[in-house]
């Protein structure tokens, strides 16, 4: 996600801002910029690319004189990475500058209203709306203008704002996206995260939702969205810089496991309007969606596992045949497709060579290609006919978790939209699905509360040699991902098997004490999976079950049970994967593995 740094005080602002942004690089970004007040005007420099580009452009900040400024590293959501889409964004008269982390969900209607009032926009971003809206409401009082804007915008935001007519103040605002402010003998700071300012101060204030902070050279004032002054207690940071980058988590992977509720919420909220799914990025009418007679889902690794789940969900809801392929196989099997075929390619990085090649192969055969991608402006995002972005933010750990969950959510929305276009579900069913979809983030929060319980169980399997994951239907897709998560970070051999298939050979590997993880979230298959559990237990297996709270029979059938809250069977994957991610994580931690950077692996496999 984006990084924000601001400074006002007795020292030159630009070098402090550059230093702070460098300490936020771990957050992932594709461009950077700064706005500094030079005593008369707001001067701005911004550029796509690494922070080094901005440093070279400003000679390490030397060419941007001034003691008050804001800076930003952008993780693109709306508008591809480019100089013009980089932050800060200015109003037309260049008297207001704003940097933003988050998503303005209603930026399109606001942009239209401002355009109708004569405002012109330079960028494709949602953020630029804020600069012009501040201009619209500013009548000399920054706090008044800011609070009026806050009453108009929807979504998530952490903001740093400069007003040229108020050179002794900087403003910070927060809703949902993280933001802190700090004070030192040399001045006051804004930052997205602690590492950016730890070099200058360990006295920080965590800005809460809908709070506005007015920073002076040696003062901090906090206001509510109704302009009432409030008091806040400072926090003294005792972390070291490295720990702070992970926000106190031991690994990025655990941090990203815990970011899944937000990743899902950020991905679905802008696209769920009442009881409707609105995916403008598809650029397809319901008629065009209904004309799709065959779907292919093509991806690699965990993204492929999302596709396996997607097959079950789309076929169940939309009754369209779905073929799922690993990209490296798809491109060489001479796939049969025509103009009524649609190919969905799924990729966190948007740069996976096999998936990109499958995209090109599909387009060469006349199929329409939809990308489900996390990195804005990546190759797959750019070459697909349409792109449905997941807004999980940058994923640092090699083992994907939050992007995987956001991809699932994107596919659920697509499945609902296809089903409505094909009239295979009615509006009441759609409303029920959307209600369950909206509930997933809170339910995941609940499951994350079982962390210690899972950790204790995982510690028992640190020495395991083989662990099997079994499931039927969607539960098989979940097993595939649970097995991959475990083996890629803990190096414990693991296999996922369709539960009914185990007895056709592989069951010979089951011996006394072998751990079998049985996933059972589909009510119509509960009993079938219990039969498979009986089979493996008869051969000495120890069975961990992941199942719904209603499935009481599982308590007796298995040796250890993790229960899931109730959701639509189509969405069970999003819940069942949480204990499996935690299990794999804690086995790896118990073995002392390099969880964030497992051996032999890369975050993005850009070679065939
Ligand atoms: C998942 O934990 C792995 N890191 C890997 O399987 C990954 O999902 C696969 O390489 C696809 O990457 P992509 O989503 O960036 O295309």
Coordinates of C-alpha atoms and ligand atoms in Angstrom, one line a residue:
X1 CA 0.0 0.0 0.0
X2 CA 1.1 3.6 -0.4
X3 CA 3.5 5.4 2.0
X4 CA 3.0 8.9 3.3
X5 CA 5.6 11.1 5.1
X6 CA 5.2 14.8 6.1
X7 CA 7.4 17.2 8.0
X8 CA 7.1 20.7 9.4
X9 CA 9.8 22.2 11.6
X10 CA 13.2 24.0 11.7
X11 CA 15.0 21.6 9.3
X12 CA 14.9 21.2 5.5
X13 CA 11.9 19.0 4.8
X14 CA 12.9 17.3 1.6
X15 CA 15.8 15.1 2.9
X16 CA 13.7 14.1 5.9
X17 CA 10.8 13.1 3.6
X18 CA 13.0 11.1 1.3
X19 CA 14.6 9.3 4.2
X20 CA 11.2 8.5 5.6
X21 CA 9.9 7.2 2.3
X22 CA 12.9 5.0 1.9
X23 CA 12.0 3.4 5.2
X24 CA 8.5 2.6 3.9
X25 CA 9.8 0.9 0.7
X26 CA 8.9 -2.5 2.2
X27 CA 5.3 -1.5 1.6
X28 CA 5.7 -1.9 -2.1
X29 CA 5.3 1.0 -4.6
X30 CA 5.7 2.0 -8.2
X31 CA 6.2 5.8 -8.0
X32 CA 7.1 8.6 -5.6
X33 CA 6.7 12.3 -5.2
X34 CA 7.0 15.3 -2.9
X35 CA 5.5 18.7 -2.4
X36 CA 7.5 21.3 -0.5
X37 CA 6.5 24.9 0.4
X38 CA 9.5 27.1 -0.5
X39 CA 8.3 30.2 1.3
X40 CA 6.1 31.4 -1.6
X41 CA 4.8 28.5 -3.5
X42 CA 4.2 24.8 -3.3
X43 CA 6.9 23.1 -5.4
X44 CA 6.2 19.5 -6.5
X45 CA 8.4 16.8 -8.0
X46 CA 7.1 13.3 -8.7
X47 CA 8.1 10.4 -11.0
X48 CA 7.2 6.8 -11.8
X49 CA 9.8 4.2 -10.7
X50 CA 11.9 3.7 -7.6
X51 CA 12.5 6.3 -5.0
X52 CA 16.0 6.7 -6.5
X53 CA 14.5 8.4 -9.4
X54 CA 12.9 11.1 -7.2
X55 CA 16.2 11.4 -5.2
X56 CA 18.1 12.0 -8.4
X57 CA 15.5 14.4 -9.7
X58 CA 15.9 16.5 -6.5
X59 CA 19.6 15.9 -5.8
X60 CA 18.7 14.2 -2.6
X61 CA 16.1 16.9 -1.8
X62 CA 18.7 19.6 -2.1
X63 CA 16.9 21.4 -4.9
X64 CA 13.6 21.5 -3.0
X65 CA 14.1 24.1 -0.3
X66 CA 11.6 24.6 2.5
X67 CA 10.8 23.4 6.0
X68 CA 7.3 22.1 5.3
X69 CA 6.3 19.4 3.0
X70 CA 4.6 16.0 2.2
X71 CA 5.8 13.0 0.3
X72 CA 4.3 9.8 -1.0
X73 CA 5.2 6.4 -2.4
X74 CA 2.3 5.1 -4.6
X75 CA 1.0 1.6 -4.8
X76 CA -1.3 2.1 -7.8
X77 CA -5.0 1.2 -7.5
X78 CA -6.8 3.7 -9.8
X79 CA -4.7 4.6 -12.8
X80 CA -1.6 2.8 -14.0
X81 CA 1.8 3.8 -12.6
X82 CA 2.9 7.0 -14.4
X83 CA 4.4 10.4 -13.5
X84 CA 1.0 12.2 -13.8
X85 CA -0.8 9.6 -11.6
X86 CA 1.9 9.8 -8.9
X87 CA 1.2 11.8 -5.8
X88 CA 1.0 14.6 -4.6
X89 CA -2.0 15.9 -6.5
X90 CA -2.6 19.7 -6.6
X91 CA -5.6 21.8 -7.2
X92 CA -5.6 23.9 -10.4
X93 CA -4.1 27.0 -8.8
X94 CA -1.4 24.8 -7.1
X95 CA -2.2 26.2 -3.7
X96 CA -3.3 22.9 -2.2
X97 CA -1.4 19.6 -2.3
X98 CA -2.6 16.2 -1.1
X99 CA -1.1 12.7 -0.7
X100 CA -3.4 9.8 -0.1
X101 CA -3.2 6.1 0.9
X102 CA -6.5 4.2 0.4
X103 CA -9.4 4.1 -2.0
X104 CA -12.0 6.8 -2.5
X105 CA -14.9 4.6 -3.4
X106 CA -17.2 7.3 -4.7
X107 CA -14.6 9.2 -6.7
X108 CA -16.4 8.7 -10.0
X109 CA -19.6 10.6 -9.1
X110 CA -17.6 13.2 -7.2
X111 CA -15.3 13.7 -10.3
X112 CA -18.4 14.2 -12.5
X113 CA -19.8 16.8 -10.1
X114 CA -16.5 18.7 -10.0
X115 CA -16.1 18.5 -13.8
X116 CA -19.6 19.9 -14.2
X117 CA -18.5 22.8 -12.0
X118 CA -15.6 23.4 -14.4
X119 CA -12.8 21.6 -12.7
X120 CA -10.3 19.8 -15.0
X121 CA -8.4 16.6 -14.1
X122 CA -4.9 15.8 -15.0
X123 CA -4.7 12.2 -13.7
X124 CA -6.7 9.0 -13.7
X125 CA -6.5 8.7 -10.0
X126 CA -9.3 8.8 -7.3
X127 CA -7.0 11.0 -5.2
X128 CA -7.1 14.0 -7.5
X129 CA -10.7 14.4 -6.6
X130 CA -9.7 15.3 -3.1
X131 CA -7.4 18.1 -4.3
X132 CA -10.2 19.8 -6.2
X133 CA -12.8 19.1 -3.6
X134 CA -10.6 20.8 -1.0
X135 CA -10.3 23.7 -3.4
X136 CA -14.1 23.8 -3.8
X137 CA -14.7 24.0 0.0
X138 CA -11.7 26.1 0.9
X139 CA -12.7 29.7 1.9
X140 CA -9.6 30.5 4.0
X141 CA -10.1 27.9 6.8
X142 CA -8.3 24.6 6.1
X143 CA -10.0 22.7 8.9
X144 CA -13.4 23.7 7.7
X145 CA -12.6 22.7 4.1
X146 CA -11.2 19.4 5.2
X147 CA -14.1 18.5 7.4
X148 CA -16.6 19.4 4.6
X149 CA -14.7 17.1 2.3
X150 CA -14.8 14.2 4.8
X151 CA -18.5 14.5 4.9
X152 CA -18.6 13.9 1.1
X153 CA -16.1 11.1 0.4
X154 CA -16.6 7.4 1.0
X155 CA -13.9 4.8 1.3
X156 CA -10.5 4.5 3.1
X157 CA -8.0 7.3 3.3
X158 CA -4.9 8.5 5.1
X159 CA -4.1 12.0 3.9
X160 CA -1.3 14.6 4.2
X161 CA -2.4 18.1 3.1
X162 CA -0.6 21.4 2.5
X163 CA -2.3 24.8 2.0
X164 CA 0.0 27.5 0.5
X165 CA -1.9 30.2 2.3
X166 CA -1.1 28.4 5.6
X167 CA 2.7 27.8 5.5
X168 CA 3.0 27.1 9.2
X169 CA 0.6 24.2 9.2
X170 CA 0.3 20.7 7.7
X171 CA -2.9 18.6 8.0
X172 CA -3.3 14.9 8.4
X173 CA -6.5 12.9 8.2
X174 CA -7.3 9.3 8.8
X175 CA -10.1 6.8 8.0
X176 CA -9.2 3.1 7.9
X177 CA -5.8 3.5 6.3
X178 CA -3.1 3.7 8.9
X179 CA -1.5 7.1 9.9
X180 CA 0.6 8.3 12.8
X181 CA 1.9 11.7 13.7
X182 CA 5.0 12.4 15.8
X183 CA 6.8 15.3 17.5
X184 CA 10.5 16.0 18.2
X185 CA 12.6 19.0 19.2
X186 CA 13.1 19.8 15.5
X187 CA 9.5 19.6 14.3
X188 CA 6.5 17.4 13.7
X189 CA 5.9 14.5 11.4
X190 CA 3.2 12.6 9.6
X191 CA 3.8 9.0 8.5
X192 CA 2.0 5.9 7.3
X193 CA 4.0 3.7 9.6
X194 CA 6.5 4.0 12.5
X195 CA 9.7 3.1 10.6
X196 CA 9.5 6.4 8.6
X197 CA 10.1 8.6 11.6
X198 CA 11.7 6.3 14.1
X199 CA 15.1 8.0 13.4
X200 CA 13.7 11.4 14.5
X201 CA 11.3 10.5 17.3
X202 CA 9.9 7.6 19.3
X203 CA 7.0 9.7 20.5
X204 CA 4.0 9.1 18.3
X205 CA 0.3 9.4 18.2
X206 CA -1.9 6.8 16.4
X207 CA -4.5 8.8 14.5
X208 CA -8.0 7.3 14.8
X209 CA -10.7 7.2 12.3
X210 CA -12.3 10.5 11.2
X211 CA -9.7 12.5 13.2
X212 CA -7.9 15.5 11.7
X213 CA -4.5 16.6 12.9
X214 CA -3.1 20.1 12.6
X215 CA 0.7 20.0 12.8
X216 CA 2.7 23.1 13.5
X217 CA 6.5 23.5 13.9
X218 CA 6.2 22.6 17.5
X219 CA 2.6 21.8 18.1
X220 CA 0.1 19.0 17.4
X221 CA -3.7 19.6 17.6
X222 CA -6.3 16.9 17.1
X223 CA -9.9 17.5 15.9
X224 CA -13.0 15.4 15.3
X225 CA -14.7 15.5 12.0
X226 CA -17.0 18.1 13.6
X227 CA -14.0 20.4 14.3
X228 CA -14.1 19.7 18.0
X229 CA -10.7 19.7 19.6
X230 CA -9.8 16.4 21.2
X231 CA -6.8 15.2 23.3
X232 CA -4.8 12.2 22.6
X233 CA -2.1 10.3 24.6
X234 CA 1.3 9.8 22.9
X235 CA 2.8 6.3 22.6
X236 CA 6.5 5.7 23.0
X237 CA 7.8 3.2 20.5
X238 CA 10.2 0.6 21.8
X239 CA 10.4 -1.4 18.5
X240 CA 13.5 -1.6 16.4
X241 CA 13.1 -0.3 12.8
X242 CA 13.0 -3.8 11.3
X243 CA 10.3 -5.0 13.6
X244 CA 8.3 -1.9 13.0
X245 CA 8.3 -2.6 9.2
X246 CA 6.3 -5.7 10.0
X247 CA 4.0 -3.6 12.3
X248 CA 5.1 -5.9 15.2
X249 CA 4.5 -9.2 13.4
X250 CA 7.4 -11.6 13.3
X251 CA 7.0 -12.2 9.5
X252 CA 5.4 -10.4 6.6
X253 CA 3.4 -13.6 6.0
X254 CA 1.7 -13.4 9.4
X255 CA 1.0 -9.7 8.9
X256 CA -0.5 -10.5 5.5
X257 CA -2.6 -13.3 6.9
X258 CA -4.0 -10.8 9.3
X259 CA -4.6 -8.2 6.5
X260 CA -7.0 -10.6 4.7
X261 CA -10.2 -9.1 6.2
X262 CA -9.1 -5.7 4.9
X263 CA -7.9 -7.1 1.5
X264 CA -11.3 -8.7 1.0
X265 CA -13.2 -5.7 2.1
X266 CA -11.2 -3.3 -0.1
X267 CA -11.8 -5.6 -3.1
X268 CA -15.5 -6.1 -2.6
X269 CA -16.8 -2.9 -1.1
X270 CA -16.5 -0.6 -4.2
X271 CA -18.1 -3.3 -6.2
X272 CA -21.1 -4.2 -4.0
X273 CA -23.8 -1.5 -4.3
X274 CA -26.8 -2.5 -2.3
X275 CA -27.8 -6.0 -3.5
X276 CA -26.0 -5.5 -6.8
X277 CA -22.6 -6.5 -8.0
X278 CA -21.1 -3.7 -10.1
X279 CA -17.9 -4.5 -12.0
X280 CA -17.4 -1.7 -14.4
X281 CA -14.0 -2.9 -15.3
X282 CA -15.5 -5.9 -17.2
X283 CA -16.8 -3.5 -19.9
X284 CA -19.4 -6.2 -20.7
X285 CA -23.2 -5.9 -20.7
X286 CA -25.3 -8.6 -19.1
X287 CA -26.2 -9.7 -22.6
X288 CA -22.5 -10.1 -23.5
X289 CA -21.9 -12.0 -20.2
X290 CA -24.9 -14.3 -21.0
X291 CA -23.3 -15.0 -24.4
X292 CA -20.3 -16.6 -22.7
X293 CA -20.8 -20.3 -23.2
X294 CA -17.5 -21.7 -21.9
X295 CA -15.1 -20.3 -19.4
X296 CA -11.5 -21.2 -18.9
X297 CA -9.6 -20.2 -15.8
X298 CA -5.8 -20.3 -16.2
X299 CA -3.2 -19.6 -13.6
X300 CA -0.3 -21.0 -11.6
X301 CA 0.2 -22.2 -8.0
X302 CA -2.2 -20.7 -5.5
X303 CA -3.8 -18.6 -8.2
X304 CA -4.6 -21.9 -10.0
X305 CA -6.1 -23.2 -6.7
X306 CA -8.4 -20.1 -6.7
X307 CA -9.4 -21.2 -10.2
X308 CA -10.3 -24.7 -9.0
X309 CA -12.6 -23.1 -6.4
X310 CA -13.9 -20.7 -9.0
X311 CA -14.9 -23.6 -11.2
X312 CA -17.2 -25.1 -8.5
X313 CA -18.6 -21.7 -7.6
X314 CA -19.3 -20.5 -11.2
X315 CA -20.7 -23.8 -12.3
X316 CA -22.9 -24.0 -9.2
X317 CA -24.3 -20.5 -9.5
X318 CA -24.1 -19.7 -13.3
X319 CA -24.3 -23.1 -14.8
X320 CA -21.6 -22.3 -17.3
X321 CA -19.0 -25.0 -18.0
X322 CA -15.6 -24.1 -16.6
X323 CA -12.3 -25.6 -17.5
X324 CA -9.4 -24.9 -15.1
X325 CA -5.8 -25.3 -16.2
X326 CA -2.3 -24.6 -14.9
X327 CA -0.9 -22.1 -17.3
X328 CA 2.1 -24.1 -18.3
X329 CA -0.1 -26.9 -19.5
X330 CA -2.9 -24.8 -21.1
X331 CA -0.7 -23.0 -23.6
X332 CA 0.5 -26.3 -25.1
X333 CA -2.7 -28.3 -25.2
X334 CA -4.1 -26.6 -28.3
X335 CA -7.2 -25.5 -26.4
X336 CA -10.5 -25.5 -28.2
X337 CA -12.1 -22.1 -28.0
X338 CA -14.1 -19.6 -30.0
X339 CA -15.6 -16.1 -29.7
X340 CA -18.1 -17.4 -27.1
X341 CA -15.2 -18.5 -24.9
X342 CA -13.9 -16.3 -22.1
X343 CA -10.5 -16.9 -20.4
X344 CA -9.9 -15.7 -16.9
X345 CA -6.2 -15.4 -16.0
X346 CA -5.4 -15.0 -12.3
X347 CA -2.2 -13.6 -11.1
X348 CA -1.0 -11.7 -8.0
X349 CA 2.1 -10.3 -9.6
X350 CA 0.7 -9.9 -13.1
X351 CA 4.1 -10.9 -14.4
X352 CA 4.1 -14.8 -14.2
X353 CA 5.5 -15.9 -17.5
X354 CA 3.4 -19.0 -18.0
X355 CA 0.2 -17.1 -17.2
X356 CA 1.2 -14.2 -19.5
X357 CA 1.9 -16.7 -22.3
X358 CA -1.5 -18.4 -21.7
X359 CA -3.1 -14.9 -22.0
X360 CA -1.4 -14.3 -25.3
X361 CA -2.3 -17.7 -26.6
X362 CA -6.0 -17.2 -25.7
X363 CA -6.2 -13.8 -27.4
X364 CA -4.5 -15.3 -30.5
X365 CA -7.4 -17.8 -30.6
X366 CA -10.1 -15.1 -30.4
X367 CA -11.1 -15.5 -26.8
X368 CA -11.9 -12.5 -24.6
X369 CA -9.4 -12.5 -21.7
X370 CA -10.2 -11.1 -18.2
X371 CA -7.4 -10.6 -15.8
X372 CA -7.8 -10.8 -12.0
X373 CA -4.6 -9.1 -10.9
X374 CA -3.2 -7.5 -7.8
X375 CA -0.4 -5.3 -9.2
X376 CA -1.8 -2.4 -11.1
X377 CA -0.3 -1.7 -14.5
X378 CA 1.5 -5.1 -14.6
X379 CA 1.9 -6.9 -17.9
X380 CA -1.1 -9.2 -17.5
X381 CA -3.2 -6.3 -16.3
X382 CA -2.2 -4.3 -19.4
X383 CA -2.5 -7.1 -22.0
X384 CA -5.9 -8.5 -20.8
X385 CA -9.0 -7.3 -22.6
X386 CA -10.4 -6.3 -19.1
X387 CA -8.9 -6.3 -15.7
X388 CA -10.6 -6.9 -12.3
X389 CA -8.0 -5.7 -9.8
X390 CA -7.8 -7.2 -6.3
X391 CA -7.0 -4.4 -3.9
X392 CA -5.0 -6.5 -1.4
X393 CA -2.1 -4.1 -1.4
X394 CA 1.5 -5.2 -1.9
X395 CA 2.2 -8.8 -0.9
X396 CA 5.8 -9.1 0.4
X397 CA 5.8 -12.7 1.6
X398 CA 6.5 -15.2 -1.2
X399 CA 3.7 -17.5 0.0
X400 CA 0.5 -15.7 -1.0
X401 CA -2.3 -15.3 1.5
X402 CA -4.2 -12.0 1.3
X403 CA -3.9 -11.8 -2.5
X404 CA -5.3 -15.4 -2.7
X405 CA -8.2 -14.4 -0.5
X406 CA -8.9 -11.3 -2.5
X407 CA -8.8 -13.3 -5.7
X408 CA -11.4 -15.7 -4.3
X409 CA -13.6 -12.7 -3.5
X410 CA -13.2 -11.3 -7.0
X411 CA -14.3 -14.7 -8.5
X412 CA -17.3 -14.8 -6.1
X413 CA -18.5 -11.5 -7.4
X414 CA -18.0 -12.5 -11.0
X415 CA -19.9 -15.7 -10.4
X416 CA -22.9 -13.8 -9.0
X417 CA -22.8 -11.4 -11.9
X418 CA -22.7 -14.3 -14.4
X419 CA -25.5 -16.1 -12.6
X420 CA -27.7 -13.0 -12.7
X421 CA -26.9 -12.4 -16.4
X422 CA -27.9 -16.1 -17.1
X423 CA -30.9 -15.8 -14.8
X424 CA -29.8 -19.0 -13.0
X425 CA -30.3 -17.2 -9.7
X426 CA -32.9 -14.7 -8.7
X427 CA -32.4 -11.4 -6.9
X428 CA -33.2 -12.9 -3.5
X429 CA -30.5 -15.6 -3.9
X430 CA -28.1 -12.9 -5.1
X431 CA -29.0 -10.7 -2.1
X432 CA -28.3 -13.7 0.3
X433 CA -24.9 -14.3 -1.4
X434 CA -23.9 -10.7 -1.2
X435 CA -24.9 -10.6 2.5
X436 CA -22.7 -13.6 3.2
X437 CA -19.9 -12.1 1.1
X438 CA -19.9 -8.9 3.1
X439 CA -19.8 -11.0 6.3
X440 CA -16.6 -12.9 5.4
X441 CA -14.1 -10.3 6.7
X442 CA -15.6 -10.3 10.2
X443 CA -15.7 -14.1 10.2
X444 CA -12.1 -14.3 9.2
X445 CA -11.3 -12.0 12.1
X446 CA -13.0 -14.5 14.3
X447 CA -11.0 -17.4 12.9
X448 CA -7.8 -15.5 13.3
X449 CA -8.6 -15.5 17.0
X450 CA -7.8 -19.2 17.0
X451 CA -4.2 -18.5 16.2
X452 CA -2.8 -19.9 19.5
X453 CA -4.9 -23.1 19.3
X454 CA -3.6 -23.7 15.8
X455 CA 0.0 -22.9 16.8
X456 CA -0.1 -25.4 19.7
X457 CA -1.4 -28.1 17.3
X458 CA 1.2 -27.2 14.6
X459 CA 4.0 -27.5 17.0
X460 CA 3.2 -31.2 17.2
X461 CA 4.0 -31.7 13.5
X462 CA 7.2 -29.8 13.2
X463 CA 9.0 -33.2 12.7
X464 CA 6.4 -34.6 10.3
X465 CA 7.6 -36.2 7.1
X466 CA 4.3 -36.5 5.2
X467 CA 1.0 -34.7 5.7
X468 CA -2.0 -35.3 3.5
X469 CA -4.9 -33.0 2.8
X470 CA -8.2 -34.4 1.6
X471 CA -11.5 -33.0 0.5
X472 CA -14.4 -33.4 -1.9
X473 CA -15.6 -30.7 -4.4
X474 CA -14.6 -27.2 -3.2
X475 CA -13.0 -28.9 -0.2
X476 CA -10.5 -30.5 -2.6
X477 CA -9.6 -27.0 -3.9
X478 CA -9.1 -25.9 -0.3
X479 CA -6.9 -29.0 0.3
X480 CA -4.7 -28.1 -2.7
X481 CA -4.0 -24.6 -1.2
X482 CA -3.6 -25.9 2.3
X483 CA -1.0 -28.4 1.1
X484 CA 0.9 -25.9 -1.0
X485 CA 1.0 -23.4 1.9
X486 CA 2.5 -26.0 4.2
X487 CA 5.1 -27.5 1.9
X488 CA 6.4 -24.3 0.3
X489 CA 7.4 -22.7 3.6
X490 CA 8.0 -25.6 5.9
X491 CA 9.5 -28.0 3.3
X492 CA 7.4 -30.8 4.8
X493 CA 6.2 -33.1 2.0
X494 CA 2.5 -32.9 1.6
X495 CA -0.1 -33.9 -0.9
X496 CA -3.7 -32.9 -1.5
X497 CA -6.1 -35.5 -2.7
X498 CA -9.8 -35.7 -3.7
X499 CA -11.0 -37.6 -0.6
X500 CA -12.7 -40.3 -2.6
X501 CA -9.6 -41.0 -4.7
X502 CA -7.2 -41.7 -1.9
X503 CA -8.2 -45.4 -1.7
X504 CA -7.2 -45.9 -5.3
X505 CA -3.5 -46.1 -4.4
X506 CA -2.1 -43.3 -2.3
X507 CA -3.7 -44.7 0.9
X508 CA -0.9 -47.2 1.0
X509 CA 1.3 -44.3 2.3
X510 CA -0.9 -43.9 5.4
X511 CA 0.7 -45.4 8.5
X512 CA 0.5 -45.0 12.2
X513 CA 0.5 -41.3 13.2
X514 CA 0.3 -39.9 9.6
X515 CA -1.5 -36.6 9.8
X516 CA -4.4 -36.3 7.5
X517 CA -6.2 -32.9 7.3
X518 CA -9.8 -33.5 6.2
X519 CA -11.7 -30.5 4.9
X520 CA -15.4 -30.8 5.0
X521 CA -17.5 -27.6 4.4
X522 CA -20.1 -28.9 2.0
X523 CA -23.2 -30.2 3.8
X524 CA -24.2 -32.6 1.1
X525 CA -20.8 -34.3 1.3
X526 CA -20.3 -34.4 5.1
X527 CA -21.1 -38.1 5.4
X528 CA -19.0 -39.0 2.3
X529 CA -15.9 -37.3 3.8
X530 CA -16.5 -39.0 7.2
X531 CA -16.4 -42.3 5.4
X532 CA -13.0 -41.4 4.0
X533 CA -11.8 -40.3 7.4
X534 CA -12.8 -43.8 8.7
X535 CA -10.7 -45.3 5.9
X536 CA -7.5 -43.5 6.8
X537 CA -8.0 -43.8 10.6
X538 CA -8.3 -47.6 10.1
X539 CA -4.8 -47.4 8.8
X540 CA -3.4 -45.4 11.7
X541 CA -3.9 -41.8 10.6
X542 CA -4.4 -38.9 13.0
X543 CA -7.1 -36.7 11.5
X544 CA -7.4 -33.0 11.8
X545 CA -10.8 -31.9 10.5
X546 CA -11.8 -28.4 9.3
X547 CA -15.5 -28.3 9.1
X548 CA -18.7 -26.3 9.8
X549 CA -20.0 -25.8 13.3
X550 CA -23.2 -27.7 12.4
X551 CA -21.3 -30.8 11.4
X552 CA -21.4 -32.4 14.9
X553 CA -20.7 -35.9 13.6
X554 CA -17.1 -34.8 12.8
X555 CA -16.3 -34.4 16.5
X556 CA -16.5 -38.2 16.9
X557 CA -15.0 -39.1 13.5
X558 CA -11.8 -37.0 13.8
X559 CA -9.1 -36.6 16.4
X560 CA -8.9 -32.7 16.3
X561 CA -11.5 -30.4 14.9
X562 CA -11.4 -26.8 13.8
X563 CA -14.9 -25.3 13.4
X564 CA -15.9 -22.6 10.9
X565 CA -18.7 -20.0 11.2
X566 CA -21.6 -20.4 8.9
X567 CA -21.5 -19.0 5.4
X568 CA -22.8 -20.0 2.0
X569 CA -21.2 -23.3 0.8
X570 CA -19.8 -21.4 -2.2
X571 CA -17.7 -19.2 0.0
X572 CA -16.5 -21.8 2.5
X573 CA -13.0 -21.8 0.9
X574 CA -12.4 -18.2 2.3
X575 CA -12.9 -19.4 5.8
X576 CA -11.4 -22.9 5.7
X577 CA -8.1 -21.6 4.4
X578 CA -7.5 -19.5 7.5
X579 CA -6.6 -22.3 9.9
X580 CA -4.7 -24.0 7.1
X581 CA -2.6 -20.9 6.4
X582 CA -1.9 -20.6 10.2
X583 CA -1.1 -24.3 10.4
X584 CA 1.5 -24.1 7.6
X585 CA 2.9 -20.9 9.0
X586 CA 3.5 -22.3 12.5
X587 CA 5.0 -25.6 11.3
X588 CA 7.5 -23.5 9.3
X589 CA 8.2 -21.2 12.2
X590 CA 8.6 -24.2 14.5
X591 CA 11.2 -25.6 12.0
X592 CA 13.0 -22.3 11.9
X593 CA 12.4 -21.8 8.2
X594 CA 12.8 -18.5 6.4
X595 CA 9.0 -18.1 6.2
X596 CA 9.0 -14.9 4.1
X597 CA 11.6 -16.1 1.6
X598 CA 11.5 -19.9 1.3
X599 CA 14.3 -21.7 -0.4
X600 CA 14.2 -22.1 -4.2
X601 CA 11.2 -19.8 -4.6
X602 CA 10.6 -16.3 -6.0
X603 CA 7.6 -14.0 -5.4
X604 CA 7.0 -13.7 -9.1
X605 CA 8.1 -16.5 -11.5
X606 CA 8.9 -14.5 -14.6
X607 CA 10.6 -17.5 -16.4
X608 CA 8.9 -20.5 -18.0
Ligands
LIG1 C1 1.8 -19.2 -3.7 O1 2.0 -19.2 -2.3 C2 3.2 -19.3 -4.5 N1 4.0 -18.3 -4.1 C3 3.0 -19.5 -6.0 O2 2.3 -20.7 -6.2 C4 2.2 -18.4 -6.7 O3 0.8 -18.4 -6.4 C5 2.3 -18.6 -8.3 O4 3.7 -18.5 -8.6 C6 1.5 -17.6 -9.1 O5 2.0 -16.3 -8.9 P1 1.1 -15.1 -9.4 O6 -0.2 -15.1 -8.7 O7 1.9 -13.9 -9.1 O8 0.9 -15.3 -10.9

